[in-house]
Short mmCIF file of C-alpha atoms in Angstrom, two decimals:
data_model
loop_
_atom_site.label_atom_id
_atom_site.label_comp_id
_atom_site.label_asym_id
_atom_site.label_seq_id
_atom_site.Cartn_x
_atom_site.Cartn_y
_atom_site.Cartn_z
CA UNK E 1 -30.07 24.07 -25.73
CA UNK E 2 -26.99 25.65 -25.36
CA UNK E 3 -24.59 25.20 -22.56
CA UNK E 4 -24.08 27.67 -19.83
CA UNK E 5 -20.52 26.63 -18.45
CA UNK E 6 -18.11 23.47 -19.55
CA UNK E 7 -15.48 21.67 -18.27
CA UNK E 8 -12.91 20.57 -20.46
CA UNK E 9 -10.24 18.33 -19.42
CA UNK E 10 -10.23 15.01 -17.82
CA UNK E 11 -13.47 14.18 -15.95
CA UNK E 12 -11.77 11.90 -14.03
CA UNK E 13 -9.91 14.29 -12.18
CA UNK E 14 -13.09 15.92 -10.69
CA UNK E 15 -14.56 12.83 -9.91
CA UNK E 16 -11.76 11.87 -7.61
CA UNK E 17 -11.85 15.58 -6.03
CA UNK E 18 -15.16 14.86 -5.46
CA UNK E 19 -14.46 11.64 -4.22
CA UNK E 20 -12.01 12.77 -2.03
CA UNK E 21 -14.29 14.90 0.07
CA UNK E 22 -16.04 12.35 2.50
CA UNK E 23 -12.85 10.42 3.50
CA UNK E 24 -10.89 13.65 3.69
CA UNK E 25 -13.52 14.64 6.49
CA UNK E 26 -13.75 11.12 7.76
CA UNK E 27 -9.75 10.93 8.13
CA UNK E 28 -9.84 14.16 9.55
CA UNK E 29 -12.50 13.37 12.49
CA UNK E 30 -10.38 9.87 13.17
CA UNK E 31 -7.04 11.49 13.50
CA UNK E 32 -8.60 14.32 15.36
CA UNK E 33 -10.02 12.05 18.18
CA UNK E 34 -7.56 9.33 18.14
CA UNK E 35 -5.05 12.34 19.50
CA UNK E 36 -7.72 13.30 21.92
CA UNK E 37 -7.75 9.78 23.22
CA UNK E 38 -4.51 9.66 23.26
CA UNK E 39 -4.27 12.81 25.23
CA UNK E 40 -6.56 11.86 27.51
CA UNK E 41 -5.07 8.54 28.03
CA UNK E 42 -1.76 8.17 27.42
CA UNK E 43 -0.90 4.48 28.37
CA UNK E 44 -3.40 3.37 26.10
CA UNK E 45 -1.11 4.66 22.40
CA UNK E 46 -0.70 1.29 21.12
CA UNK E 47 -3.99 0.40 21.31
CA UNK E 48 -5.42 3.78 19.91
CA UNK E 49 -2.79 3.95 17.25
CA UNK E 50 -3.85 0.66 16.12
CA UNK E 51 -7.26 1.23 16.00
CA UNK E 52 -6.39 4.37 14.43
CA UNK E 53 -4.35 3.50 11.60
CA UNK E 54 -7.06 0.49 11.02
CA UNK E 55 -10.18 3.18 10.71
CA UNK E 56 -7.86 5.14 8.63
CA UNK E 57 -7.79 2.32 6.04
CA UNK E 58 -10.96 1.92 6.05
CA UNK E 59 -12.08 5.32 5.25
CA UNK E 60 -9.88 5.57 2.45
CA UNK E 61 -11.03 2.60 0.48
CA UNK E 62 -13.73 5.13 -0.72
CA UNK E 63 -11.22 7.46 -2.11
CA UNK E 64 -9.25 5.02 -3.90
CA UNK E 65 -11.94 3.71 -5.20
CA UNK E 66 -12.77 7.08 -6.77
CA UNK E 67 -9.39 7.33 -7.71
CA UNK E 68 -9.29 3.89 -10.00
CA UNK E 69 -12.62 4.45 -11.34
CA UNK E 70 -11.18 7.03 -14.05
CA UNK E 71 -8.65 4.59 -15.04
CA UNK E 72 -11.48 1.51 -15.30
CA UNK E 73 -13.80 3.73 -17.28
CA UNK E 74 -12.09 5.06 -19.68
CA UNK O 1 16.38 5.15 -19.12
CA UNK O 2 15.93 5.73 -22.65
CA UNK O 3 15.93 9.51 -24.00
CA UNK O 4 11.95 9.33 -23.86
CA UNK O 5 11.56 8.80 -20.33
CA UNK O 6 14.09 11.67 -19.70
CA UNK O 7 13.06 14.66 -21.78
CA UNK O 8 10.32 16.59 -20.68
CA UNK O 9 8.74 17.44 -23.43
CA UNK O 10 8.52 17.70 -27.32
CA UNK O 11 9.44 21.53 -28.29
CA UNK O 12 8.90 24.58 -26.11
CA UNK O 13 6.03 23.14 -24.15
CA UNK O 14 6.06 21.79 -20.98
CA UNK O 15 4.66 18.41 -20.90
CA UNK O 16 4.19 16.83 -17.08
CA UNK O 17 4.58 13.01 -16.99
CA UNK O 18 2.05 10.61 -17.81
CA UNK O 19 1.03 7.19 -17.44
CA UNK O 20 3.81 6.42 -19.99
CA UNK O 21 6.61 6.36 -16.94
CA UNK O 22 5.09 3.38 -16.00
CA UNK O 23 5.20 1.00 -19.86
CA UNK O 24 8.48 -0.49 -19.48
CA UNK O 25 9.89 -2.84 -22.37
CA UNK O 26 11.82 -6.62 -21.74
CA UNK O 27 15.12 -5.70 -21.00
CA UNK O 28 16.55 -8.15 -23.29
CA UNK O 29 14.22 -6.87 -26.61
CA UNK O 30 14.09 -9.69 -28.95
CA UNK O 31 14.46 -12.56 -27.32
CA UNK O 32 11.06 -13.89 -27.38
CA UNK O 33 11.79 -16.53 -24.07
CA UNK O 34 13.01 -13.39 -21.80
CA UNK O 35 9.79 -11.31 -22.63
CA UNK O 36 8.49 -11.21 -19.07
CA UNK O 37 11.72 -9.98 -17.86
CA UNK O 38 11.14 -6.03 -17.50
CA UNK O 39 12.38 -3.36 -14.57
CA UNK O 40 9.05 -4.16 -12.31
CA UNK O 41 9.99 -7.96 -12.90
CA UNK O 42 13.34 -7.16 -12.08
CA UNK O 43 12.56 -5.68 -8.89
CA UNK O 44 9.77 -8.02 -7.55
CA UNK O 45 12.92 -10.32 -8.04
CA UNK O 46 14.99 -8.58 -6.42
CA UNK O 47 12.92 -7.67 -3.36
CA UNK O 48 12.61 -11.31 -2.68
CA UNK O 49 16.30 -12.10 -3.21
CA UNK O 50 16.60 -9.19 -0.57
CA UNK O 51 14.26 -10.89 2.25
CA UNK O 52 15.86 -14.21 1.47
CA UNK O 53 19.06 -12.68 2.06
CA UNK O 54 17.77 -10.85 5.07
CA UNK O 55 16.39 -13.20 6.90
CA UNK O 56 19.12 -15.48 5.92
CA UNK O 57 21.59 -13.25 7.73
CA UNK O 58 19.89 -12.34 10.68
CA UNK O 59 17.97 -15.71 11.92
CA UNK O 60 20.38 -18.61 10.11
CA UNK O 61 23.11 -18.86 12.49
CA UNK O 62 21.67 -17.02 15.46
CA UNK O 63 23.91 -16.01 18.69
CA UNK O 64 22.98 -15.72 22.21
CA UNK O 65 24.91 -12.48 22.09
CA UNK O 66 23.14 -10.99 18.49
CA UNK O 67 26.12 -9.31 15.90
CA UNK O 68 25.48 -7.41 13.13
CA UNK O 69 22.78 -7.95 10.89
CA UNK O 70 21.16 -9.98 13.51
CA UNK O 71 20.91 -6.52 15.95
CA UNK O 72 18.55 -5.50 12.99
CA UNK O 73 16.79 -8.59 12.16
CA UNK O 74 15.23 -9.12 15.53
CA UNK O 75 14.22 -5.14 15.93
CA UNK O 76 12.32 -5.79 12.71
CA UNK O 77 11.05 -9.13 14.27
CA UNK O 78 9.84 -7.06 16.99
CA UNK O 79 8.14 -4.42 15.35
CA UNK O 80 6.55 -6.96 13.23
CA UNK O 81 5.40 -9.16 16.41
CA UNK O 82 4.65 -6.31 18.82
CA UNK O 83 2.72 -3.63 16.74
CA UNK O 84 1.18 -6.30 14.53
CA UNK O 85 0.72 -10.13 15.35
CA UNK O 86 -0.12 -10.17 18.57
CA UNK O 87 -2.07 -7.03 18.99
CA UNK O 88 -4.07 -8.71 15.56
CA UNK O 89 -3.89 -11.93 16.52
CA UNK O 90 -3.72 -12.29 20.10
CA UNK O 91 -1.78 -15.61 21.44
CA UNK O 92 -1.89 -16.84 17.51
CA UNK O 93 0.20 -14.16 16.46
CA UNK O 94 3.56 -16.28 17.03
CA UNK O 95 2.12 -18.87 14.49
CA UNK O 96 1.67 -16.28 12.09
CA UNK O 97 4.91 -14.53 12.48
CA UNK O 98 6.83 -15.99 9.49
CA UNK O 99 4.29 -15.24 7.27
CA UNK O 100 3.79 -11.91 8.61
CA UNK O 101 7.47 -11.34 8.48
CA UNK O 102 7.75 -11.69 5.15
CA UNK O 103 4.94 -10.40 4.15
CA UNK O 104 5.63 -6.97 5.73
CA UNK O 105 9.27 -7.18 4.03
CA UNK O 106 8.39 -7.98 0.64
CA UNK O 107 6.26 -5.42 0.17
CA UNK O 108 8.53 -3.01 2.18
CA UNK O 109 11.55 -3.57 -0.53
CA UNK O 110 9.43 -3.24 -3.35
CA UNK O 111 8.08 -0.12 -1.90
CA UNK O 112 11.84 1.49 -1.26
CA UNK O 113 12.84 0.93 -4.89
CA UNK O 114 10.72 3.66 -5.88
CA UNK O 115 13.66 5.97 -3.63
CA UNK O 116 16.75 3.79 -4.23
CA UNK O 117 18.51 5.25 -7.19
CA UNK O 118 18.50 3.54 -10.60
CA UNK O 119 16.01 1.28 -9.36
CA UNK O 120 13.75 4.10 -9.29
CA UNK O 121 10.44 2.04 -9.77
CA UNK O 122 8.19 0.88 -6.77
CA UNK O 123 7.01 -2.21 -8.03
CA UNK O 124 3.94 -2.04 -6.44
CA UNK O 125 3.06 0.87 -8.39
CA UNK O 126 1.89 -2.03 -11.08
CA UNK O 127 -1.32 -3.43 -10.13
CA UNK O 128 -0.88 -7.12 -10.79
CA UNK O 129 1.45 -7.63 -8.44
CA UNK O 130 -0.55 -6.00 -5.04
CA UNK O 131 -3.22 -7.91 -6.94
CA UNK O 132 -1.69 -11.67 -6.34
CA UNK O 133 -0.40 -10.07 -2.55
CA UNK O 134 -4.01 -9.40 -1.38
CA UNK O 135 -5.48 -12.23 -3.49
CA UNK O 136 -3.36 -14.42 -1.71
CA UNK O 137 -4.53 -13.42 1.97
CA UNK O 138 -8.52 -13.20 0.15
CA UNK O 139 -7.81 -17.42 -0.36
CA UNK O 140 -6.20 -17.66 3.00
CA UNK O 141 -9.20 -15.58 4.91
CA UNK O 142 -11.48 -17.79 3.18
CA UNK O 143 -10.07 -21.03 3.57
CA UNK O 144 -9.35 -20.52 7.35
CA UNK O 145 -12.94 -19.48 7.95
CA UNK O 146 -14.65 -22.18 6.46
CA UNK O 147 -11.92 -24.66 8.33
CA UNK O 148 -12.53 -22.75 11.48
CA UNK O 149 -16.01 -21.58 11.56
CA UNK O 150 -17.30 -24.23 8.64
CA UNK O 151 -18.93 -23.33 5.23
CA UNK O 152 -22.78 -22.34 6.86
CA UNK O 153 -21.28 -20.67 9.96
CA UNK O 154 -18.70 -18.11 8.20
CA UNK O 155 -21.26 -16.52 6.07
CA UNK O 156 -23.56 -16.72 8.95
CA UNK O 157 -21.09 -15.17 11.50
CA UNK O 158 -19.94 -12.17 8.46
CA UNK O 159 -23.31 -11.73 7.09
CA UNK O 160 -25.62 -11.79 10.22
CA UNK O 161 -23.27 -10.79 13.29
CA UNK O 162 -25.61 -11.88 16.31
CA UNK O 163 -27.30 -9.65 18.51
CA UNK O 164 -28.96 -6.81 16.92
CA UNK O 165 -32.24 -6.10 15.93
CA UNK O 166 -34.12 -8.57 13.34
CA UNK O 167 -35.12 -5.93 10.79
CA UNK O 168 -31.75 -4.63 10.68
CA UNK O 169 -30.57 -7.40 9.12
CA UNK O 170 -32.15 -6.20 5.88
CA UNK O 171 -30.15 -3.36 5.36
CA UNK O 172 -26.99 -4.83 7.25
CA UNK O 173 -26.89 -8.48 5.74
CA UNK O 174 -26.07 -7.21 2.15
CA UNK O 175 -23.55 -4.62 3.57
CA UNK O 176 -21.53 -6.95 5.02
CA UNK O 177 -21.37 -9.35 2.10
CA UNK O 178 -20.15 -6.48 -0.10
CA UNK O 179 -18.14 -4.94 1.89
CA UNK O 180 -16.07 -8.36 3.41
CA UNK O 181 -16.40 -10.92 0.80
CA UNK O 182 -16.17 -8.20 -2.70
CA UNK O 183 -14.66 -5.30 -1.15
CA UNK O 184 -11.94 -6.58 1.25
CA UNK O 185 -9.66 -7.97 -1.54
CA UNK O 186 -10.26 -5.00 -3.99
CA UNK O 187 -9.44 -2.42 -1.19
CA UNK O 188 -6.61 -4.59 0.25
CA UNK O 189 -4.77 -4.74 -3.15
CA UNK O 190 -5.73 -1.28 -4.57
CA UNK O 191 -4.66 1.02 -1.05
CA UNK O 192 -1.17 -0.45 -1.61
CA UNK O 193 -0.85 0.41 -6.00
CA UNK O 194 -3.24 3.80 -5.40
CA UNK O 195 -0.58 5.27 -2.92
CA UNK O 196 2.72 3.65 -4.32
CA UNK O 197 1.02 5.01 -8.32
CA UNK O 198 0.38 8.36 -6.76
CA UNK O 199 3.79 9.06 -4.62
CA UNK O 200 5.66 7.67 -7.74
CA UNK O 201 4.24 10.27 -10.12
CA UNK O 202 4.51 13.05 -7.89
CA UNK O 203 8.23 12.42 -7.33
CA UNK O 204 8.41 12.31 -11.39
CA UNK O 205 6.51 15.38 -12.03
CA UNK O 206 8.67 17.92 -9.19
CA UNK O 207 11.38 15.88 -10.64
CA UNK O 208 10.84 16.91 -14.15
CA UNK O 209 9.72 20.67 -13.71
CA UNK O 210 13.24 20.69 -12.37
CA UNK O 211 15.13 18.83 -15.01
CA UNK O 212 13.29 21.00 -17.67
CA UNK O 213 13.39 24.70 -15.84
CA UNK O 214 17.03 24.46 -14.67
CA UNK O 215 18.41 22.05 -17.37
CA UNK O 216 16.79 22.21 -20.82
CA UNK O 217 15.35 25.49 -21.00
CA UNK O 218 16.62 27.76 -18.34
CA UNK O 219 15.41 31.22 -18.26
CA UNK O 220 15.80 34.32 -15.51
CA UNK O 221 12.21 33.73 -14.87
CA UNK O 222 11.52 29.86 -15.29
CA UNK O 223 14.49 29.08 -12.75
CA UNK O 224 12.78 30.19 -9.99
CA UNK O 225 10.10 27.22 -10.55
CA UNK O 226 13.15 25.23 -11.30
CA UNK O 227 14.35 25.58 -7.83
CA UNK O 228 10.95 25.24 -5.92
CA UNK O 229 10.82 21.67 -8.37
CA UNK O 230 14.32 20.70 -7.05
CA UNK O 231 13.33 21.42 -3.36
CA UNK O 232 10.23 19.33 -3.69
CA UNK O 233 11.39 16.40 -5.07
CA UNK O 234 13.61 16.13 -2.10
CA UNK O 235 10.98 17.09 -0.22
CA UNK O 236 8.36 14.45 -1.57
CA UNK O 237 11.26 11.92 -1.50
CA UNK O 238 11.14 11.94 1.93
CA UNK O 239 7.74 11.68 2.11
CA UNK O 240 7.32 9.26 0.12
CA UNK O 241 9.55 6.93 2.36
CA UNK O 242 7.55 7.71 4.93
CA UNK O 243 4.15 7.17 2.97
CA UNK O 244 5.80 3.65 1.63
CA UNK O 245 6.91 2.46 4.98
CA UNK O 246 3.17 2.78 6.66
CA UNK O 247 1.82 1.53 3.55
CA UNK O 248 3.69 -1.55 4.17
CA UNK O 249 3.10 -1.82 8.01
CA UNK O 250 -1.39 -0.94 6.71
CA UNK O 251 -0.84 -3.78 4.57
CA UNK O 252 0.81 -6.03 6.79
CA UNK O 253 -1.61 -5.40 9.60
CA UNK O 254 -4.95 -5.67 7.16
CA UNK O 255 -3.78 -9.04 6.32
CA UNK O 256 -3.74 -9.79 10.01
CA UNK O 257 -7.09 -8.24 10.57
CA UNK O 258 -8.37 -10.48 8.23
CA UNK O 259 -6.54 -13.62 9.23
CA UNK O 260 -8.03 -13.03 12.52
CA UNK O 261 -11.20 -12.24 11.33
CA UNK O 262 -11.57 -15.72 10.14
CA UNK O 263 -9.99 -17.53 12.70
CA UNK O 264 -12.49 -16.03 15.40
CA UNK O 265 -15.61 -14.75 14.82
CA UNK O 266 -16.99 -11.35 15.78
CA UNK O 267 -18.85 -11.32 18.63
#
């Protein structure tokens, strides 16, 4: 069986592009409302901009993860 | 700084920076005691000698009236405190503050040598070293939880948070586990090196298209990309300060988040 397409390269480079999709969406959404909130309630920053920056980290673990897994499995 | 790290490329080809800006030999090559001693070393070092001195300076001798590097020291003490101890904490974020403190300003200096010239090198770009950072807090979160909520009831309170349906626990009991007891310390260490790694070899790659389009082999065509390289690395420079500041401050206020984590449970 032949191939139809290839990609030549490093792999690892579209597995953290592909990796990068959720979180970019999930950052998105989080920054998105936490400015909303903010808008909406303006005495409350601190505690929206912590809670922001804290779901922030959390959604990118999944990124960095697929950005070390190249590097691991190699 | 050797001639390697500096050219751009063997030839007429373009070659963008690898992982090879980040192999650095002993400084003193040879000596077989001093092995250890190489420019991340150097600056792990130095960032410490920098907080010592820093906090030496602003809270050793402290005036009613604050002069000088005191004016700065309790700013930082503030920001530290206000945005992340006792928001975190809650009334045990003054215990925590020296810890905290230091915390936040160790990584901090490492992070800035990756702008300050000649240092050039964030030191947490290496893995190892926001490896022992985060490994450090993962002994401390578990330690304080089994003190505070005892060996049974910490893995109780993480794995099976009370008040949700039984046959949830199924799905949510090994989600938990993973994600707080494997996960936490992996993420902690590995958001710090991912983003130093990353801002560190963007700098070097705008930094190098410009070196080798307006330096080594400048052409009426290539000096256009020459220019757009030199604006960037300014460009990412700044950045990059920005991106290692709130690195700090997400690192600083995870390790809180944990601390408190174990200290109280989740109700």
């Amino acid at each position: 069986m032949s191939a139809i397409a290839a990609v030549s390269g490093n792999l690892g480079s579209i597995a953290y592009g592909l990796a990068a999709i959720g979180p970019g969406i999930g950052v998105g959404i989080i920054f998105g409302q936490g400015v909303q909130a903010i808008a909406r309630q303006p005495e409350l920053t601190n505690v929206i901009r912590q809670n922001m920056l804290l779901g922030f980290a959390l959604t990118e673990a999944l990124a960095l993860i697929g950005f070390v897994v190249p590097f691991v499995h190699q | 700084m050797s001639a390697r790290l500096l050219a751009s490329g063997s030839g007429d080809k373009f070659e963008a920076p690898g992982l090879h800006i980040f192999d650095w030999k002993p400084i003193f090559e040879g000596q077989a005691g001093l092995a250890w001693l190489t420019k991340p070393t150097l600056i792990v070092i130095l960032a410490a000698l920098a907080v010592i001195l820093f906090a030496w300076r602003a809270f050793g001798n402290p005036k009613l009236v604050p002069r000088g590097v005191q004016n700065v020291g309790e700013v930082a003490y503030l920001l530290v405190r206000d945005q992340v101890a006792r928001p975190m904490l809650g009334k045990d974020g003054d215990r925590w503050m020296p810890f905290l403190f230091s915390t936040f300003f160790f990584v901090l200096f490492m992070n800035y040598a990756g702008v300050i010239p000649v240092l050039q090198l964030p030191a947490t770009s290496h893995i190892a070293i926001p490896i022992v950072l985060a490994l450090a807090v993962y002994g401390m979160m578990l330690f304080l939880g089994i003190k505070h909520q005892g060996l049974v009831g910490y893995f109780k309170n993480v794995m099976f948070p009370p008040g949700l349906p039984k046959a949830l626990y199924v799905i949510l009991a090994p989600i938990e586990f993973l994600s707080t007891i494997i996960l936490r310390p992996f993420t902690h260490a590995v958001r710090l090196f991912a983003n130093m790694f990353a801002g560190h070899l963007l700098i070097a790659f705008f930094a190098t298209v410009a070196w080798w389009f307006l330096a080594e082999k400048l052409t009426p065509l290539g000096a256009g990309v020459g220019v757009v390289g030199f604006v960037m690395t300014i460009v990412m420079t700044a950045f990059e300060i920005f991106v290692q500041s709130l690195q700090a401050f997400i690192f600083t206020l995870l390790a809180a988040s944990y601390i408190n984590s174990s200290l109280h449970a989740d109700h």
